[in-house]
mmCIF file of C-alpha atoms in Angstrom:
data_model
loop_
_atom_site.group_PDB
_atom_site.id
_atom_site.type_symbol
_atom_site.label_atom_id
_atom_site.label_comp_id
_atom_site.label_asym_id
_atom_site.label_seq_id
_atom_site.Cartn_x
_atom_site.Cartn_y
_atom_site.Cartn_z
ATOM 1 C CA MET A 1 0.000 0.000 0.000
ATOM 2 C CA LYS A 2 1.311 3.432 -0.886
ATOM 3 C CA THR A 3 2.210 5.500 2.167
ATOM 4 C CA PRO A 4 0.501 8.911 2.202
ATOM 5 C CA VAL A 5 2.663 12.012 2.152
ATOM 6 C CA PHE A 6 3.497 13.624 5.524
ATOM 7 C CA SER A 7 2.709 10.431 7.459
ATOM 8 C CA TYR A 8 4.822 8.932 10.242
ATOM 9 C CA GLN A 9 7.106 6.005 9.337
ATOM 10 C CA LYS A 10 8.489 4.043 12.276
ATOM 11 C CA LYS A 11 12.229 3.396 11.937
ATOM 12 C CA ASN A 12 15.290 3.215 14.174
ATOM 13 C CA THR A 13 17.466 6.051 12.889
ATOM 14 C CA LEU A 14 19.318 8.989 14.371
ATOM 15 C CA VAL A 15 16.667 11.422 13.143
ATOM 16 C CA HIS A 16 13.770 9.269 14.371
ATOM 17 C CA ASN A 17 15.321 8.985 17.848
ATOM 18 C CA ALA A 18 16.058 12.708 18.145
ATOM 19 C CA PRO A 19 13.803 14.653 20.557
ATOM 20 C CA ALA A 20 10.690 16.100 18.957
ATOM 21 C CA SER A 21 11.483 19.512 20.451
ATOM 22 C CA VAL A 22 14.820 19.617 18.623
ATOM 23 C CA LYS A 23 13.264 18.570 15.317
ATOM 24 C CA LEU A 24 10.454 21.101 15.713
ATOM 25 C CA ALA A 25 12.935 23.909 16.419
ATOM 26 C CA VAL A 26 15.098 22.915 13.443
ATOM 27 C CA GLN A 27 12.003 22.795 11.231
ATOM 28 C CA PHE A 28 10.997 26.351 12.141
ATOM 29 C CA LEU A 29 14.563 27.641 11.766
ATOM 30 C CA LEU A 30 14.966 26.024 8.348
ATOM 31 C CA CYS A 31 11.697 27.488 7.070
ATOM 32 C CA PHE A 32 12.678 30.906 8.431
ATOM 33 C CA PHE A 33 16.154 30.976 6.889
ATOM 34 C CA LEU A 34 15.023 29.426 3.594
ATOM 35 C CA PHE A 35 12.844 32.474 2.913
ATOM 36 C CA LEU A 36 15.084 35.015 4.635
ATOM 37 C CA ARG A 37 15.958 38.044 2.502
ATOM 38 C CA THR A 38 19.193 39.691 3.616
ATOM 39 C CA GLY A 39 19.603 42.146 0.761
ATOM 40 C CA SER A 40 22.898 40.524 -0.217
ATOM 41 C CA GLU A 41 22.788 38.001 -3.051
ATOM 42 C CA LYS A 42 25.918 36.215 -1.851
ATOM 43 C CA ALA A 43 24.592 35.902 1.711
ATOM 44 C CA GLU A 44 21.222 34.579 0.515
ATOM 45 C CA ILE A 45 22.865 31.921 -1.670
ATOM 46 C CA THR A 46 25.147 30.897 1.218
ATOM 47 C CA VAL A 47 22.224 30.549 3.640
ATOM 48 C CA LEU A 48 20.186 28.667 1.034
ATOM 49 C CA ALA A 49 23.068 26.269 0.353
ATOM 50 C CA PHE A 50 23.553 25.628 4.083
ATOM 51 C CA CYS A 51 19.831 24.907 4.617
ATOM 52 C CA THR A 52 19.832 22.607 1.591
ATOM 53 C CA ALA A 53 22.820 20.695 2.974
ATOM 54 C CA VAL A 54 21.119 20.287 6.373
ATOM 55 C CA ILE A 55 17.906 19.001 4.770
ATOM 56 C CA ALA A 56 19.829 16.620 2.500
ATOM 57 C CA ALA A 57 21.798 15.265 5.464
ATOM 58 C CA ALA A 58 18.583 14.749 7.454
ATOM 59 C CA PHE A 59 17.009 12.979 4.473
ATOM 60 C CA ILE A 60 19.931 10.541 4.277
ATOM 61 C CA LEU A 61 20.196 10.001 8.051
ATOM 62 C CA ALA A 62 16.444 9.312 8.253
ATOM 63 C CA ARG A 63 16.932 6.590 5.614
ATOM 64 C CA LEU A 64 14.069 7.864 3.512
ATOM 65 C CA ARG A 65 13.688 6.543 -0.014
ATOM 66 C CA PHE A 66 14.102 8.636 -3.132
ATOM 67 C CA GLN A 67 10.596 7.467 -4.084
ATOM 68 C CA ASP A 68 9.376 9.663 -1.233
ATOM 69 C CA LEU A 69 10.436 12.687 -3.262
ATOM 70 C CA GLY A 70 7.773 11.732 -5.793
ATOM 71 C CA LYS A 71 5.156 12.460 -3.132
ATOM 72 C CA LEU A 72 6.113 16.131 -3.419
ATOM 73 C CA SER A 73 5.294 16.328 -7.119
ATOM 74 C CA PHE A 74 2.329 18.571 -6.324
ATOM 75 C CA VAL A 75 4.758 21.003 -4.660
ATOM 76 C CA LEU A 76 6.774 21.181 -7.879
ATOM 77 C CA CYS A 77 3.562 21.854 -9.814
ATOM 78 C CA ILE A 78 2.584 24.696 -7.478
ATOM 79 C CA GLY A 79 6.096 26.145 -7.564
ATOM 80 C CA GLY A 80 6.209 25.825 -11.347
ATOM 81 C CA LEU A 81 2.892 27.650 -11.736
ATOM 82 C CA TYR A 82 4.135 30.418 -9.459
ATOM 83 C CA ALA A 83 7.328 30.708 -11.499
ATOM 84 C CA VAL A 84 5.392 30.907 -14.780
ATOM 85 C CA PHE A 85 3.050 33.638 -13.540
ATOM 86 C CA LYS A 86 5.958 35.565 -12.020
ATOM 87 C CA ILE A 87 8.168 35.319 -15.120
ATOM 88 C CA PHE A 88 5.559 36.091 -17.767
ATOM 89 C CA ARG A 89 3.838 39.401 -17.195
ATOM 90 C CA LEU A 90 0.757 40.230 -19.214
ATOM 91 C CA ASP A 91 0.194 43.868 -20.166
ATOM 92 C CA PHE A 92 -2.663 45.121 -22.329
ATOM 93 C CA SER A 93 -2.486 48.777 -21.300
ATOM 94 C CA GLY A 94 0.215 50.190 -23.562
ATOM 95 C CA THR A 95 -1.568 50.683 -26.901
ATOM 96 C CA GLU A 96 -0.077 53.814 -28.444
ATOM 97 C CA ASP A 97 -0.683 54.040 -32.197
ATOM 98 C CA GLY A 98 -2.484 50.709 -32.059
ATOM 99 C CA GLN A 99 0.682 48.850 -31.014
ATOM 100 C CA PHE A 100 1.493 47.192 -27.721
ATOM 101 C CA ARG A 101 4.437 48.795 -25.907
ATOM 102 C CA LEU A 102 6.334 48.015 -22.755
ATOM 103 C CA PRO A 103 5.216 49.959 -19.670
ATOM 104 C CA ALA A 104 7.476 52.738 -18.467
ATOM 105 C CA GLY A 105 10.376 51.650 -16.312
ATOM 106 C CA THR A 106 10.420 48.026 -17.538
ATOM 107 C CA GLN A 107 12.660 48.325 -20.588
ATOM 108 C CA GLU A 108 14.982 45.653 -19.192
ATOM 109 C CA GLY A 109 12.340 43.035 -19.963
ATOM 110 C CA ILE A 110 12.202 40.897 -23.101
ATOM 111 C CA PRO A 111 8.890 41.533 -24.931
ATOM 112 C CA LEU A 112 7.046 38.633 -26.542
ATOM 113 C CA LEU A 113 3.834 38.552 -28.620
ATOM 114 C CA PHE A 114 3.976 42.260 -29.530
ATOM 115 C CA GLY A 115 4.735 43.232 -25.940
ATOM 116 C CA ILE A 116 1.705 41.512 -24.420
ATOM 117 C CA ILE A 117 4.008 39.114 -22.565
ATOM 118 C CA GLU A 118 7.154 40.444 -20.948
ATOM 119 C CA VAL A 119 9.963 38.306 -19.543
ATOM 120 C CA HIS A 120 12.363 39.778 -16.989
ATOM 121 C CA ARG A 121 15.777 38.211 -16.507
ATOM 122 C CA GLU A 122 15.778 39.052 -12.802
ATOM 123 C CA GLU A 123 12.262 37.681 -12.385
ATOM 124 C CA VAL A 124 13.361 34.355 -13.906
ATOM 125 C CA ARG A 125 16.061 33.951 -11.279
ATOM 126 C CA SER A 126 13.801 35.111 -8.451
ATOM 127 C CA ALA A 127 10.931 32.826 -9.508
ATOM 128 C CA PHE A 128 13.047 29.681 -9.724
ATOM 129 C CA LEU A 129 14.761 30.457 -6.417
ATOM 130 C CA TYR A 130 11.372 30.836 -4.744
ATOM 131 C CA ALA A 131 10.158 27.555 -6.272
ATOM 132 C CA PHE A 132 13.325 25.856 -4.969
ATOM 133 C CA ARG A 133 12.838 27.352 -1.489
ATOM 134 C CA PHE A 134 9.219 26.194 -1.504
ATOM 135 C CA PHE A 135 10.238 22.651 -2.450
ATOM 136 C CA MET A 136 12.995 22.467 0.176
ATOM 137 C CA SER A 137 10.648 23.686 2.924
ATOM 138 C CA ALA A 138 8.139 21.000 1.878
ATOM 139 C CA LEU A 139 10.930 18.398 1.957
ATOM 140 C CA ALA A 140 11.905 19.523 5.465
ATOM 141 C CA ALA A 141 8.267 19.130 6.534
ATOM 142 C CA LEU A 142 8.181 15.678 4.923
ATOM 143 C CA ILE A 143 11.226 14.592 6.947
ATOM 144 C CA PHE A 144 9.744 16.040 10.134
ATOM 145 C CA PHE A 145 6.394 14.264 9.812
ATOM 146 C CA HIS A 146 8.006 11.005 8.628
ATOM 147 C CA THR A 147 10.274 10.868 11.683
ATOM 148 C CA THR A 148 8.118 12.354 14.470
ATOM 149 C CA PRO A 149 5.088 10.574 15.998
ATOM 150 C CA PRO A 150 2.013 12.789 16.502
ATOM 151 C CA VAL A 151 1.979 12.011 20.237
ATOM 152 C CA GLU A 152 5.507 13.388 20.659
ATOM 153 C CA ILE A 153 4.499 16.587 18.872
ATOM 154 C CA LYS A 154 1.571 17.005 21.272
ATOM 155 C CA PHE A 155 3.715 16.424 24.388
ATOM 156 C CA THR A 156 6.391 18.811 23.102
ATOM 157 C CA LEU A 157 3.913 21.632 22.505
ATOM 158 C CA GLU A 158 2.326 21.088 25.920
ATOM 159 C CA ALA A 159 5.752 21.188 27.584
ATOM 160 C CA LEU A 160 6.600 24.419 25.761
ATOM 161 C CA GLN A 161 3.269 25.897 26.832
ATOM 162 C CA GLU A 162 3.939 24.958 30.459
ATOM 163 C CA GLN A 163 7.401 26.538 30.345
ATOM 164 C CA ALA A 164 5.958 29.677 28.751
ATOM 165 C CA GLY A 165 3.487 29.951 31.641
ATOM 166 C CA LYS A 166 6.362 29.792 34.140
ATOM 167 C CA ILE A 167 8.471 32.357 32.303
ATOM 168 C CA PHE A 168 5.560 34.746 31.692
ATOM 169 C CA PRO A 169 3.259 34.523 34.745
ATOM 170 C CA PHE A 170 1.022 37.311 33.432
ATOM 171 C CA ALA A 171 0.106 35.102 30.442
ATOM 172 C CA ARG A 172 -1.037 32.072 32.471
ATOM 173 C CA ARG A 173 -4.683 33.102 32.369
ATOM 174 C CA PHE A 174 -4.586 33.507 28.605
ATOM 175 C CA ILE A 175 -2.787 30.168 28.174
ATOM 176 C CA ARG A 176 -5.292 28.290 30.340
ATOM 177 C CA LYS A 177 -8.247 29.893 28.576
ATOM 178 C CA ARG A 178 -7.070 29.629 24.975
ATOM 179 C CA ASN A 179 -4.812 26.566 25.256
ATOM 180 C CA PRO A 180 -2.545 27.451 22.293
ATOM 181 C CA ALA A 181 -0.809 24.058 22.514
ATOM 182 C CA LEU A 182 -4.111 22.382 21.668
ATOM 183 C CA LEU A 183 -4.665 24.703 18.703
ATOM 184 C CA LEU A 184 -1.137 24.132 17.386
ATOM 185 C CA THR A 185 -1.468 20.375 17.856
ATOM 186 C CA LEU A 186 -4.693 20.318 15.860
ATOM 187 C CA ALA A 187 -3.161 22.516 13.148
ATOM 188 C CA ILE A 188 -0.017 20.378 12.821
ATOM 189 C CA HIS A 189 -1.961 17.102 12.865
ATOM 190 C CA PHE A 190 -4.304 18.525 10.253
ATOM 191 C CA ILE A 191 -1.541 18.569 7.604
ATOM 192 C CA PRO A 192 -0.812 14.809 7.394
ATOM 193 C CA ALA A 193 -4.461 13.990 8.109
ATOM 194 C CA VAL A 194 -5.528 15.783 4.925
ATOM 195 C CA PHE A 195 -3.280 13.631 2.736
ATOM 196 C CA GLN A 196 -4.078 10.398 4.578
ATOM 197 C CA THR A 197 -7.825 10.993 4.273
ATOM 198 C CA TRP A 198 -7.508 12.012 0.632
ATOM 199 C CA ASN A 199 -5.547 8.828 -0.078
ATOM 200 C CA ARG A 200 -8.294 6.658 1.450
ATOM 201 C CA ILE A 201 -11.087 8.521 -0.361
ATOM 202 C CA ASP A 202 -9.280 8.337 -3.696
ATOM 203 C CA ARG A 203 -8.616 4.596 -3.349
ATOM 204 C CA ALA A 204 -12.252 3.980 -2.388
ATOM 205 C CA ALA A 205 -13.497 5.971 -5.391
ATOM 206 C CA LYS A 206 -11.191 4.115 -7.785
ATOM 207 C CA ALA A 207 -12.293 0.760 -6.383
ATOM 208 C CA ARG A 208 -15.956 1.579 -7.034
ATOM 209 C CA LEU A 209 -15.450 2.770 -10.624
ATOM 210 C CA PRO A 210 -14.371 0.690 -13.635
ATOM 211 C CA ARG A 211 -11.077 1.801 -15.157
ATOM 212 C CA ARG A 212 -12.656 2.889 -18.462
ATOM 213 C CA LYS A 213 -15.142 5.224 -16.731
ATOM 214 C CA ARG A 214 -12.665 7.074 -14.515
ATOM 215 C CA ARG A 215 -11.619 9.595 -17.158
ATOM 216 C CA CYS A 216 -15.155 10.174 -18.420
ATOM 217 C CA ILE A 217 -16.487 11.323 -15.070
ATOM 218 C CA ALA A 218 -13.219 12.730 -13.667
ATOM 219 C CA PRO A 219 -14.656 16.225 -12.868
ATOM 220 C CA THR A 220 -17.669 14.720 -11.091
ATOM 221 C CA ARG A 221 -15.479 12.267 -9.178
ATOM 222 C CA LEU A 222 -13.083 15.053 -8.147
ATOM 223 C CA TYR A 223 -15.966 17.192 -6.866
ATOM 224 C CA GLY A 224 -17.340 14.254 -4.886
ATOM 225 C CA GLU A 225 -13.924 13.436 -3.417
ATOM 226 C CA LEU A 226 -13.299 17.046 -2.366
ATOM 227 C CA THR A 227 -16.729 17.224 -0.733
ATOM 228 C CA ALA A 228 -16.078 13.971 1.122
ATOM 229 C CA LEU A 229 -12.620 15.214 2.150
ATOM 230 C CA LEU A 230 -14.057 18.412 3.630
ATOM 231 C CA SER A 231 -16.716 16.506 5.582
ATOM 232 C CA CYS A 232 -14.201 13.953 6.874
ATOM 233 C CA MET A 233 -11.695 16.609 7.946
ATOM 234 C CA ILE A 234 -14.317 18.590 9.870
ATOM 235 C CA GLN A 235 -15.407 15.422 11.662
ATOM 236 C CA GLN A 236 -11.824 14.328 12.379
ATOM 237 C CA ALA A 237 -10.880 17.752 13.733
ATOM 238 C CA GLU A 238 -13.856 17.746 16.095
ATOM 239 C CA ASN A 239 -13.174 14.181 17.272
ATOM 240 C CA LYS A 240 -9.484 14.920 17.855
ATOM 241 C CA ARG A 241 -10.308 18.111 19.728
ATOM 242 C CA LYS A 242 -12.705 16.248 22.034
ATOM 243 C CA ALA A 243 -10.175 13.456 22.604
ATOM 244 C CA ILE A 244 -7.388 15.879 23.524
ATOM 245 C CA VAL A 245 -9.664 17.905 25.816
ATOM 246 C CA ASN A 246 -10.897 14.744 27.590
ATOM 247 C CA ARG A 247 -7.360 13.409 28.004
ATOM 248 C CA SER A 248 -6.135 16.732 29.388
ATOM 249 C CA ALA A 249 -9.088 16.817 31.803
ATOM 250 C CA ARG A 250 -8.325 13.291 33.052
ATOM 251 C CA GLU A 251 -4.644 14.132 33.525
ATOM 252 C CA GLY A 252 -5.610 17.266 35.459
ATOM 253 C CA THR A 253 -7.943 15.242 37.709
ATOM 254 C CA GLN A 254 -5.249 12.659 38.440
ATOM 255 C CA GLU A 255 -2.804 15.370 39.429
#
């Protein structure tokens, strides 16, 4: 059975055995520095290369398969679409003498199709760098979810919340009332749950339909699957919220 993207895989590796708090901190730092703009091209490339090396090392140490990279194909599609829309600029405003002209201040661009489409050399570099950053951040998230059990994430966030209450006593009332650890736990668990639920719904839909009819009713099937996904995710989120609240209440009673 194909393992859904962003799902936990139990293994005995250095990355799997690392504390969840360390992996969570590294995940946030990597995402921050991947998209950090320093104003210096050399510094940005250096930081990007360092983050890429860290992610590649974690991928190897976690003993993940290169087939797992195929699970991020949708990330490449999203990044590619962003790059296309960022590189090719459409302009229908400049129509002097019935001819399309480049807007003022953009003469460094390369006009195509009578100036309707304009390609900027700098935008090409910026777009592909952003697509690469987006893919590497998704790969870092893939490694994190593949190597960290959901229960450890929950305990780590609760421990951080407890320490925050000790460091900032004035925020204890807000923490007890809002319970940000619960909200973060639900949000983080929501990411792999979406793909796991979608995988089950898609397999169930394919099993019910003959192979020759799948393409004919693809739009209808997609609409039905998305509707089922939304309903399932709302129900799962509510069930998980109730389970976490009940468990926290029992632990508080025992104490």
